[in-house]
XYZ file of C-alpha atoms in Angstrom:
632
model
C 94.499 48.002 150.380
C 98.009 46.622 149.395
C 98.186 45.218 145.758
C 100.971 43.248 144.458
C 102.852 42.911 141.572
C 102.099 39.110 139.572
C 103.750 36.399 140.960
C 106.660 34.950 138.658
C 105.534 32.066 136.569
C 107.223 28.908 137.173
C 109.131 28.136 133.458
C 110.550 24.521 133.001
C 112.590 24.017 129.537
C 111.177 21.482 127.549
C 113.114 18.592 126.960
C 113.336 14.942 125.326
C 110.404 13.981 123.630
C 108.140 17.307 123.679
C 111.427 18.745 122.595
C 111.327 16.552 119.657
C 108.085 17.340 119.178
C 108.500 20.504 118.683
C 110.937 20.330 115.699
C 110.328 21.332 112.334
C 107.793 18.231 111.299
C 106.114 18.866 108.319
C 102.737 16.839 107.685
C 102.314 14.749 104.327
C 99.876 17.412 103.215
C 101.846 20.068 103.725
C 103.150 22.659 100.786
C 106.717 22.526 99.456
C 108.997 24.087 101.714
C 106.165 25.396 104.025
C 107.634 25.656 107.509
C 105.425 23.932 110.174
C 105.791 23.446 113.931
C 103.536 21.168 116.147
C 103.189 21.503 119.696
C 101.620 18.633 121.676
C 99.877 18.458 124.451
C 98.219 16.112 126.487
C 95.394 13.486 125.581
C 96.351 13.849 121.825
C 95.911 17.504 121.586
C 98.276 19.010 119.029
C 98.674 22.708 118.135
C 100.180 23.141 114.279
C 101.860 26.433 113.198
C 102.982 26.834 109.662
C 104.339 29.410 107.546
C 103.148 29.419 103.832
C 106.888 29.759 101.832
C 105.641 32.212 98.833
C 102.674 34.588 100.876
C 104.989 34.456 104.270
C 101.776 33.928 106.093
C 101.297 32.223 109.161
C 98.225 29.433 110.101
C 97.173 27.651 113.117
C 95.141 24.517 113.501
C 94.554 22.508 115.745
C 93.711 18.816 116.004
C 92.837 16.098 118.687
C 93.776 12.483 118.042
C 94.433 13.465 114.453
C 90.726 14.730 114.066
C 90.613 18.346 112.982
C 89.029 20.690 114.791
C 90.336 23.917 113.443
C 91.312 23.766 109.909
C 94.411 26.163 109.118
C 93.379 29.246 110.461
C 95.520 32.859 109.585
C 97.334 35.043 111.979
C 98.330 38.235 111.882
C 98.436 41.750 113.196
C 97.864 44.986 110.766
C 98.776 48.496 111.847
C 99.288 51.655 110.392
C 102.947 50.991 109.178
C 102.814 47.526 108.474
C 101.327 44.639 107.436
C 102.122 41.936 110.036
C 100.070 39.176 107.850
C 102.211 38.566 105.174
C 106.099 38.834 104.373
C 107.070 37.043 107.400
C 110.256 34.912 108.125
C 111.240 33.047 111.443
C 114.208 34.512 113.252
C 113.716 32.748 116.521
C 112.285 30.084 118.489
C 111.852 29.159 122.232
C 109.987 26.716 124.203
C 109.031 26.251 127.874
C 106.625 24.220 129.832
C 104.816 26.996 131.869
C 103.413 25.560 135.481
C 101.518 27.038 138.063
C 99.538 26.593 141.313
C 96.859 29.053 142.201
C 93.633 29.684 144.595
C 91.050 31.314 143.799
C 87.833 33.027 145.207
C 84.828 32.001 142.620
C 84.459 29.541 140.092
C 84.132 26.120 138.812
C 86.857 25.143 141.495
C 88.853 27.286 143.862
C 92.356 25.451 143.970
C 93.686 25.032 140.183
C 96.542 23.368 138.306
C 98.061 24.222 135.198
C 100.761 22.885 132.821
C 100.963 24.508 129.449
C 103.492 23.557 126.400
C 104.295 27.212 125.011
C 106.374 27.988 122.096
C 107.038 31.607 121.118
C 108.568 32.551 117.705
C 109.936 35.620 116.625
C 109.326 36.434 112.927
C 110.275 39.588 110.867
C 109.356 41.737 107.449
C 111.674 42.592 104.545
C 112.007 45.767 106.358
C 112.859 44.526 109.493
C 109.427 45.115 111.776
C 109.097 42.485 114.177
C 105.684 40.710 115.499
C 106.131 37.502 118.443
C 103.580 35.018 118.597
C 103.085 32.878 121.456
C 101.370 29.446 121.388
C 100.162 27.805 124.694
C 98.404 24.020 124.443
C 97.010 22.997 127.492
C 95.240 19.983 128.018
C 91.403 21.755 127.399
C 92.484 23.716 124.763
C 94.867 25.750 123.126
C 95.633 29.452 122.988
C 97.851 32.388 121.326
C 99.118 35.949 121.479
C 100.613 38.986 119.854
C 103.276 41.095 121.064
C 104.407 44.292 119.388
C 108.240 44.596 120.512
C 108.079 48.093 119.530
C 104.901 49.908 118.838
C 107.310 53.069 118.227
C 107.978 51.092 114.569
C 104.401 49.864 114.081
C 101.758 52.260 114.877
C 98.660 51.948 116.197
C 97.059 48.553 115.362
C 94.155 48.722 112.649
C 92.861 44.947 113.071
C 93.740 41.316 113.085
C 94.072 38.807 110.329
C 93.165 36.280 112.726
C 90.266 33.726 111.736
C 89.527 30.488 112.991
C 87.873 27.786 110.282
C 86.033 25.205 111.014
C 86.109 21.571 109.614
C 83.190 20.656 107.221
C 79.850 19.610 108.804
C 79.955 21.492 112.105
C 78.169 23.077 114.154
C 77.678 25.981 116.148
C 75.753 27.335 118.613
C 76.215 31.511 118.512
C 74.644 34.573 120.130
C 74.316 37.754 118.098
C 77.265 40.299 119.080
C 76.089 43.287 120.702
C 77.971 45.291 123.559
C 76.477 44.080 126.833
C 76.763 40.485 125.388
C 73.091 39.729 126.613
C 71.883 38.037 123.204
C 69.986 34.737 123.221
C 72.030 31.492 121.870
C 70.807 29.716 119.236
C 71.930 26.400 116.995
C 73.074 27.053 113.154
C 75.343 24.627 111.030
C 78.388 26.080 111.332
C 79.295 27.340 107.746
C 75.103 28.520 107.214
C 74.653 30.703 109.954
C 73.064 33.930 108.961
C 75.772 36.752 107.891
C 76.886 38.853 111.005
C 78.761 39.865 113.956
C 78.733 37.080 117.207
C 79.768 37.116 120.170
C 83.125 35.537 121.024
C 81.781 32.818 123.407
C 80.918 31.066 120.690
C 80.686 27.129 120.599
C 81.506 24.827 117.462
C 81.148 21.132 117.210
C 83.829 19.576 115.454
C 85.242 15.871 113.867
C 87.895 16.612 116.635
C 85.583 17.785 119.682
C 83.676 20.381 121.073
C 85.322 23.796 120.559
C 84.311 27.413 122.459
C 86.127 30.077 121.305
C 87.540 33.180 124.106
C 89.996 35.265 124.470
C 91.792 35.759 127.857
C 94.158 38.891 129.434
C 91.615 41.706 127.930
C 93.213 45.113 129.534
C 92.798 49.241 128.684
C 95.961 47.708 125.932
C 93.666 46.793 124.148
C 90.318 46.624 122.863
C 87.227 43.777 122.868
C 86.583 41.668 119.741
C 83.823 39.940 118.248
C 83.292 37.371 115.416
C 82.188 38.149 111.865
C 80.873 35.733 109.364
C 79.528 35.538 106.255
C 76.713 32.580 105.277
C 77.908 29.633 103.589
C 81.611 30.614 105.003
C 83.697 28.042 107.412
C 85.034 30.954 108.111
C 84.810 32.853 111.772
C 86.846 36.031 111.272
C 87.826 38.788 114.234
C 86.745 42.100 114.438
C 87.985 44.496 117.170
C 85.655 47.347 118.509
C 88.212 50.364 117.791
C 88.922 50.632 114.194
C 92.746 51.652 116.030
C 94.002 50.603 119.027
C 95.815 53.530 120.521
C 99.817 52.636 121.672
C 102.365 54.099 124.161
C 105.780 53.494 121.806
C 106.602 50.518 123.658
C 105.579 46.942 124.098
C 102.027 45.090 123.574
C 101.081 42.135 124.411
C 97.627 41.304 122.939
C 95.134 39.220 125.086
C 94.852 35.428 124.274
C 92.473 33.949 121.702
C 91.662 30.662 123.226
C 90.058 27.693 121.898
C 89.218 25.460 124.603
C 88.624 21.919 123.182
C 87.165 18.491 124.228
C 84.223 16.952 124.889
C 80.894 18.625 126.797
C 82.353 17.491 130.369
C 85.976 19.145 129.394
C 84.711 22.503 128.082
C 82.438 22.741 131.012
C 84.829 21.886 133.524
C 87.942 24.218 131.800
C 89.535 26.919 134.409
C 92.043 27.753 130.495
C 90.345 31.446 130.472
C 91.688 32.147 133.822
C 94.565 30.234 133.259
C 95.940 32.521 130.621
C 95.104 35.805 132.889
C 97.437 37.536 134.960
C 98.075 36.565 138.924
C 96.092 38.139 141.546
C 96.889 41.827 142.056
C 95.721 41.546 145.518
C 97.435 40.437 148.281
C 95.098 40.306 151.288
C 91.653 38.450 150.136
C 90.479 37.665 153.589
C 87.533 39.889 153.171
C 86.576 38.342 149.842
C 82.765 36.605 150.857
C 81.207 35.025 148.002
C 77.849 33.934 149.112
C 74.290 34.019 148.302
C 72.311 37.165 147.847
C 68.522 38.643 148.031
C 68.573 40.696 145.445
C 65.038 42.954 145.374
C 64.287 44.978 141.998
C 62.785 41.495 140.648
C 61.825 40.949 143.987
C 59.387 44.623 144.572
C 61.171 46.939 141.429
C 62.127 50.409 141.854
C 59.908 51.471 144.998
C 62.178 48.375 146.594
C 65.335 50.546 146.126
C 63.430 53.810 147.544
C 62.122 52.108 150.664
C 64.367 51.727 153.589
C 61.467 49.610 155.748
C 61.451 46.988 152.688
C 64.756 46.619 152.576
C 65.063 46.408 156.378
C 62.449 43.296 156.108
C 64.333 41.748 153.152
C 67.812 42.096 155.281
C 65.150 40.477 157.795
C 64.876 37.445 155.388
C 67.992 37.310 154.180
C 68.859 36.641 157.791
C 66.770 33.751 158.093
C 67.554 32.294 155.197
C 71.400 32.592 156.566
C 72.309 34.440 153.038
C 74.959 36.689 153.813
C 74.164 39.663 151.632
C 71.098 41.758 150.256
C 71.568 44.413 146.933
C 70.063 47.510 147.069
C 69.383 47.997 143.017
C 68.471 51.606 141.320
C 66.287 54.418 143.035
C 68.514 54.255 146.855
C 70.596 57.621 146.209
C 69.915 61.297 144.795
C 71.425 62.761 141.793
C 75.069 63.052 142.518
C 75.708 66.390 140.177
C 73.571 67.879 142.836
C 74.922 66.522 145.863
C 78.519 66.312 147.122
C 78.537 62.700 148.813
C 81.460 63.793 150.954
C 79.122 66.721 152.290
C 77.260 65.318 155.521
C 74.231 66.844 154.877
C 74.540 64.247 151.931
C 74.775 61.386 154.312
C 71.875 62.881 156.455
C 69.707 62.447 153.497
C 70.781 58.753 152.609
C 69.157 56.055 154.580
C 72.130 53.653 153.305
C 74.491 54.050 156.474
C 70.866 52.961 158.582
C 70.321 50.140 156.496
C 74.175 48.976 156.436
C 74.006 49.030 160.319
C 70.629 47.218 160.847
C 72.071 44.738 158.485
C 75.729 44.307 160.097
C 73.679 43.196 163.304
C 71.897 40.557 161.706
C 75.335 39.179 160.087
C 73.939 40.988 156.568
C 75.984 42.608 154.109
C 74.551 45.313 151.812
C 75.547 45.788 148.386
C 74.512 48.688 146.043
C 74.210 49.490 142.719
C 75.610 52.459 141.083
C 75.722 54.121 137.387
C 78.949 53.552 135.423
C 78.308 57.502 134.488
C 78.912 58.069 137.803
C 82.120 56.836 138.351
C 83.423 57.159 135.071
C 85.893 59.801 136.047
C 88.773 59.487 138.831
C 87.097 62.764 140.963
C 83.970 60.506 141.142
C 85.218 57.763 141.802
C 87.322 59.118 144.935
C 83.918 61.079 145.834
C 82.269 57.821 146.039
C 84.421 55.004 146.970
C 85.722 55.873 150.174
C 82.238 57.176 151.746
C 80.571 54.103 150.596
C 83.368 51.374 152.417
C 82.998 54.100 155.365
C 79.329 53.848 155.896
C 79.960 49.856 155.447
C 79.137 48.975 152.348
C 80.221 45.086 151.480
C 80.106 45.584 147.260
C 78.843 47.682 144.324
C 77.283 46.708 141.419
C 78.240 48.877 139.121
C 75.844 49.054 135.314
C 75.396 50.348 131.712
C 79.296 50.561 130.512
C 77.494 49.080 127.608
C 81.169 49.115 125.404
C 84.378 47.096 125.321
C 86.289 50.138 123.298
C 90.051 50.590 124.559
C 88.785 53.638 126.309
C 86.159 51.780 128.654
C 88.637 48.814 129.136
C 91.081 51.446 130.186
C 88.176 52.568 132.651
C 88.144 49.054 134.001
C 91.796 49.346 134.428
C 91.388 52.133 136.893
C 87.863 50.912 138.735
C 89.734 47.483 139.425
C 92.569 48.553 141.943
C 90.209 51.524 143.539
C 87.310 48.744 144.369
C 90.107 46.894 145.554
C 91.834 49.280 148.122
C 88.275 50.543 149.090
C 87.506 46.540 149.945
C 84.188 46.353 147.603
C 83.375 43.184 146.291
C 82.426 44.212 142.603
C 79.147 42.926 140.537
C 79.442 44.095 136.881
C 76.040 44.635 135.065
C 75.710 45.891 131.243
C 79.481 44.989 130.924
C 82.268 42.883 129.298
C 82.593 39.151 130.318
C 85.093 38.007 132.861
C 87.995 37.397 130.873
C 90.561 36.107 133.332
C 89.350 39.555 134.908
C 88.474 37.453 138.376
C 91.910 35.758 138.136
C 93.532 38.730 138.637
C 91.034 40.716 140.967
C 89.191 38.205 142.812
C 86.839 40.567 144.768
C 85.254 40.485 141.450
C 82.299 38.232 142.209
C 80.241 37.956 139.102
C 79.236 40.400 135.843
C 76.269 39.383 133.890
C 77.035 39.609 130.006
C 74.455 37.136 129.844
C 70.265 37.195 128.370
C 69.522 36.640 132.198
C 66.091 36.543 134.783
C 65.938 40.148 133.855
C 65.094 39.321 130.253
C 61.258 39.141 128.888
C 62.749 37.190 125.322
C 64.357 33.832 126.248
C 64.212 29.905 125.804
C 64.509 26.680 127.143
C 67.413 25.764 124.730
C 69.291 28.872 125.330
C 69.043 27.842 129.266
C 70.671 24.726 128.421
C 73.435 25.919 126.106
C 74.858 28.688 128.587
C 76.392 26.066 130.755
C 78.690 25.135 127.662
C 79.284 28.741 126.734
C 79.251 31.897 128.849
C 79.510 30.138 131.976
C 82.305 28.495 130.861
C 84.206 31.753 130.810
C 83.666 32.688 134.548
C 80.950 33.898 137.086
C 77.987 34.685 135.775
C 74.605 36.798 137.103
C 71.679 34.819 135.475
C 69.906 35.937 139.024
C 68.037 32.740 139.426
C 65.221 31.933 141.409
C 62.156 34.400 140.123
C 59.351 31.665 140.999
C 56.616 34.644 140.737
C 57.637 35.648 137.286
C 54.956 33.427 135.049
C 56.908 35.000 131.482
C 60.136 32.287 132.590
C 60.713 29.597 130.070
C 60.876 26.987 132.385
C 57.364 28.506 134.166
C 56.210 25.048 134.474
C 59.102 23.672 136.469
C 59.715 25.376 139.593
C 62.399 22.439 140.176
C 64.061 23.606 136.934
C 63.916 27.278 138.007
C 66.007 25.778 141.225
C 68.581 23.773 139.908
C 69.600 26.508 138.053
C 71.477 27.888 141.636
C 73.562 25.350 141.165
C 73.906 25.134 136.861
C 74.616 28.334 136.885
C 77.713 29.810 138.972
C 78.798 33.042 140.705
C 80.567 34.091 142.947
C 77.351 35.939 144.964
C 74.445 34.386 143.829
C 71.841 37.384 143.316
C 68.555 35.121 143.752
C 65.463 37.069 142.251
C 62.183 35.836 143.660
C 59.878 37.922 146.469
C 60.245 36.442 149.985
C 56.668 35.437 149.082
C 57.571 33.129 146.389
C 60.107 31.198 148.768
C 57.910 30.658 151.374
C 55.112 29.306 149.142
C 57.523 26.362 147.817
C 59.487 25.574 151.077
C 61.092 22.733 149.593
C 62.964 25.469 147.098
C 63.325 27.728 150.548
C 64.888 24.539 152.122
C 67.240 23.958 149.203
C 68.641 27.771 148.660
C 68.985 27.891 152.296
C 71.711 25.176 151.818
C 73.404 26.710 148.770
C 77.005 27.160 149.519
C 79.627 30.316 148.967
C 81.513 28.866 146.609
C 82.666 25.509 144.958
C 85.403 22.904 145.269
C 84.791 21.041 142.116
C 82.579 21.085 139.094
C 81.717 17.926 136.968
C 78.989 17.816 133.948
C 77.195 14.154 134.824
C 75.050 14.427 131.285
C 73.877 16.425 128.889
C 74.594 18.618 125.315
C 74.068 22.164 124.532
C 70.159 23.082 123.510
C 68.917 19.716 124.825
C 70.248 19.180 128.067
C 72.752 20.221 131.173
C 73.540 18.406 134.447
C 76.113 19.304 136.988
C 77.347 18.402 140.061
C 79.108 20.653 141.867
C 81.020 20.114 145.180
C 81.319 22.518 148.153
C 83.325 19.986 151.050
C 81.935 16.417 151.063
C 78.252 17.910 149.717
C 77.751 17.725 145.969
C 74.726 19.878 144.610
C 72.962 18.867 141.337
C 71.331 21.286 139.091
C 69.590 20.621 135.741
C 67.239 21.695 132.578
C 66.361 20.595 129.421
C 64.660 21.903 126.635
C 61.663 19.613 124.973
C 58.830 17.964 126.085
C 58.575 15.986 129.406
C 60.704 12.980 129.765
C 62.564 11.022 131.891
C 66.183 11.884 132.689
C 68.573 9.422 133.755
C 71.979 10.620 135.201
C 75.581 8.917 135.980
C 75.829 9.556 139.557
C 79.417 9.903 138.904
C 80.497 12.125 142.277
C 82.981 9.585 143.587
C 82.912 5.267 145.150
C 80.607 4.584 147.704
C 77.260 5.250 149.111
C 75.602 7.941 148.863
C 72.206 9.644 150.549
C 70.560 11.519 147.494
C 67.813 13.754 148.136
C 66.074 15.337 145.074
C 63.585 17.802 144.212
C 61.275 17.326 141.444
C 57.867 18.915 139.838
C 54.660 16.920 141.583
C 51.155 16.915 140.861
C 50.824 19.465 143.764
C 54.065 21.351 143.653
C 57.498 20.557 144.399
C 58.314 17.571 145.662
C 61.264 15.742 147.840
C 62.499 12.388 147.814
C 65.558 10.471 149.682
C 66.826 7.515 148.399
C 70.783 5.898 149.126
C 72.706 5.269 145.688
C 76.112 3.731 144.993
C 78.336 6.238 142.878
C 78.431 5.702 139.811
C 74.789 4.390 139.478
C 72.162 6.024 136.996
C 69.179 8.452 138.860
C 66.585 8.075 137.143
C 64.479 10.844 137.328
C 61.148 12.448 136.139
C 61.224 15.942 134.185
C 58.827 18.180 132.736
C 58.373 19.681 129.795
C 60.763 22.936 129.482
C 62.228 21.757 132.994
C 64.661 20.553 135.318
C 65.533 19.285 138.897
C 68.247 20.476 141.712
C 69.553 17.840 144.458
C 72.347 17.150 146.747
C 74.179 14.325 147.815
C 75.628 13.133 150.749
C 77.619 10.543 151.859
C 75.427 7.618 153.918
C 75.660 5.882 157.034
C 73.118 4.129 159.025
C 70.491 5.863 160.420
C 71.161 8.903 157.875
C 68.149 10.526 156.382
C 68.923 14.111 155.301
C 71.646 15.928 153.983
């Protein structure tokens, strides 16, 4: 599988008034002789740098149509030979607009844009150590780096000065840190959340906008950071998982801390995370399928995974559903430390290859899962790889790396290019978040890093806040669709349960419920039947995190609409705001007697107005109408 080397970014010097922009333009508040630079982007976005003249510290803030939404915030790397928070003076400066035109193979929107104002200074101690820092400001939001020249003179990094502060008065909406980033999300006044470590996906609201903090470019370089905090502090510091961050002598570049910024409908809609990443490392994509999935644990649990006749009847189903793929979860394949897979008497003992075959005939794929501890070393990874994209094999989902040390982001680092060459479309579970990660490898399809289906403990309000935080980030594997599961928060809407196929992307859609469950609600049947591989465009029509979320998102001239809410049963009305026109809308709602399906034309732009229940939601599409048109 040939990889390739990242395309060359298109660099355009900046020049009249951005260029005077950029100059040294102290604010009226602004400390004698402090040196401040402000970099401005579009729609009244401004990113402000300064440098504190007695400390030689550096802050960044950021502000939208002079409202703040960062309050000075510090910078600065520490390392075992220096302090690279403090002593600092300028010794260069350079500016460039940085544009580019990509494609990608999941997400919000497959063909994206970018134009990003970036500055990049050089500063130096008393003793003559150097540390860059890079600021990007694109229209959603604005981001910036590290970058060691020469580790040789530094050392191994020890930790970041880096902090972001919010204004007075905001508010937040946070998910306890832990290393598989499945916590619940829950609303706190900014400054008074409880004392303790969060996860970076975090989501402030602000006198200037929305703001979720990210980071972007997160390699084996480096390591994975979360936010600390300490009640009645404005104050959102960053913590990195290795208390050192190993170095080669050369060069680092740290990833991106990103702040995308705006209202609901321009966080949700932000590609800045994958922006910031890397190009592509691989050149031929053609077998990159997103698509729909049956995925069986939920479905039938364990015995699922042991029983080649079940899966054979859910490959079956998947076929008539025209979902391109089934997952074969834990419980499929013997203890490898006992078994060479190469060895054919190992293959005469798997009932994989079968399955793969039966499936391949009914124009199924068949992904499996596998334990991280199984491929955590390069001998298993070249025992397994290669057998499984012989017998077939369309993707792995690969679980429990549990950690984003340096050493397991290294191990990422080396599973990326082998899944790659071995074409196998790649489903993290118990992992990191994307990243930019499926920017750079797009067979990556989804990871979960998210309090999912799988969970027992969740809420209504944390359903509605994930399209405003982790989602935002890239692909994520909720695995919607578990109608038979009664411990759901939304058990009362089945029509909430649905829309969340389309609220909640990724690349392959892992849907959850038995082949049971579909059948008994064929309207829900009917509407996953339709669900697309992937998405054109994505647009939030209403809502607010932990009340509320309604997308639209477009695959060709179809738009799907997904949506929940958390609170007691009202009615919902929605801007139909999917383009001029007329439009056949059919919806699916929570009757009396189940769900229910009605078709009604609508001119874009008008307001559905639609009934919900309590804890619940709705899923539709739209089409465009003509006479005589009564389905899309």
């Amino acid at each position: 599988m040939p990889l390739r080397r990242p395309l060359r970014t298109l660099v355009l010097p900046l020049c009249g008034a951005l260029t005077t922009a950029l100059l040294l333009a102290p604010p009226a508040h602004s400390l004698p002789d402090e040196q401040v630079w402000r970099i401005h982007g579009t729609d009244g976005l401004v990113a402000r740098v300064a440098l504190a003249p007695g400390p030689g510290s550096l802050t960044l803030a950021v502000e939208r149509h002079g409202r703040t939404v960062l309050e000075p915030s510090p910078l600065g790397l520490l390392t075992e030979r220096a302090d690279l928070s403090r002593g600092l003076r300028p010794v260069s400066r350079s500016s460039r607009t940085v544009v580019e035109r990509y494609r990608t193979t999941t997400g919000k929107s497959r063909d994206r844009r970018t134009r990003l104002a970036e500055t990049r200074w050089g500063f130096r101690t008393a003793d003559g150590t150097r540390l860059d820092l890079t600021v990007r400001v694109a229209p959603d939001g604005v981001a910036y780096r590290y970058t060691l020249p020469d580790t040789g003179a530094t050392g191994t990094v020890t930790g970041e000065s880096s902090a972001f502060v919010l204004p007075a008065g905001s508010d937040s909406w946070l998910g306890r840190y832990r290393a598989d980033n499945e916590n619940l999300f829950t609303a706190y006044p900014a400054a008074a959340a409880p004392t303790g470590e969060y996860m970076m996906q975090s989501l402030f609201r602000t006198p200037g906008g929305h703001a979720l903090i990210a980071e972007s470019g997160l390699t084996g370089a480096y390591a994975g950071a979360r936010l600390t905090h300490t009640a009645g502090s404005p104050v959102y510091g960053v913590r990195l998982w290795d208390a050192r961050i190993a170095v080669d002598g050369g060069r680092l570049d740290t990833p991106w801390r990103a702040v995308i910024t705006g209202d609901p409908a321009r966080i949700t809609r932000s590609t800045l995370i994958d922006d910031l990443a890397p190009a592509s490392r691989v050149r031929d994509t053609s077998w990159v399928r997103p698509g729909p999935a049956l995925w069986t644990w939920l479905a039938g649990g364990r015995p699922a995974g042991q029983s080649l006749p079940m899966q054979k009847a859910y490959a079956d189903y998947a076929a008539a559903r025209g979902w391109p793929y089934t997952v074969v979860d834990a419980g499929w394949y013997f203890d490898p430390r006992q078994w060479d897979v190469t060895d054919p008497e190992w293959e005469r003992n798997s009932w994989i290859p079968e399955l793969v075959r039966y499936g391949a005939a009914r124009g199924v794929g068949v992904h499996v899962w596998i334990h991280y501890r199984d491929l955590d070393t390069a001998q298993e990874r070249e025992r397994w790889l290669p057998v499984l994209h012989r017998w077939g094999v369309k993707g792995v989902k690969i679980d429990f790396m549990d950690s984003e040390s340096q050493d397991r982001l290294r191990w990422y680092d080396e599973i990326l290019p082998a899944t790659a060459e071995h074409r196998l479309l790649v489903n993290f579970h118990g992992s990191t978040i994307p990243k930019g990660m499926q920017r750079t490898w797009p067979h990556v399809m989804t990871l979960e890093g998210v309090n999912g289906e799988e969970k027992r403990v969740n809420t209504a309000e944390h359903l509605t806040i994930l399209p405003f935080t982790r989602n935002v980030i890239g692909s994520m594997d909720f695995t919607p669709g578990s109608f038979h599961r009664p411990a759901r928060p939304n058990a009362a809407s089945d029509a909430g349960e649905l829309g969340l196929a389309v609220l909640y992307e990724s690349g392959v859609q892992n849907l959850s419920g038995t082949p049971e469950s579909y059948d008994a609600r064929p309207e829900a049947r009917r509407f996953l039947e339709r669900l697309p591989a992937a998405w054109d465009e994505t647009r939030l029509l209403t809502g607010a995190p932990g009340t509320l979320a309604v997308l639209a998102r477009r695959a060709g001239p179809r738009w799907f609409l997904g949506a929940i809410q958390a609170g007691p049963a009202r009615t919902v009305e929605v801007p139909l705001r999917i383009g001029r026109g007329r439009w056949l809308v059919e919806t699916v709602t929570d009757g009396p007697s189940g769900l229910r399906r009605e078709t009604r034309p609508a001119h874009g732009g008008a307001t559905l107005t639609l009934p919900v229940v309590a804890d619940g939601g709705f899923a539709a599409t739209a089409c465009r109408w003509h006479p005589g048109r009564t389905s899309c």
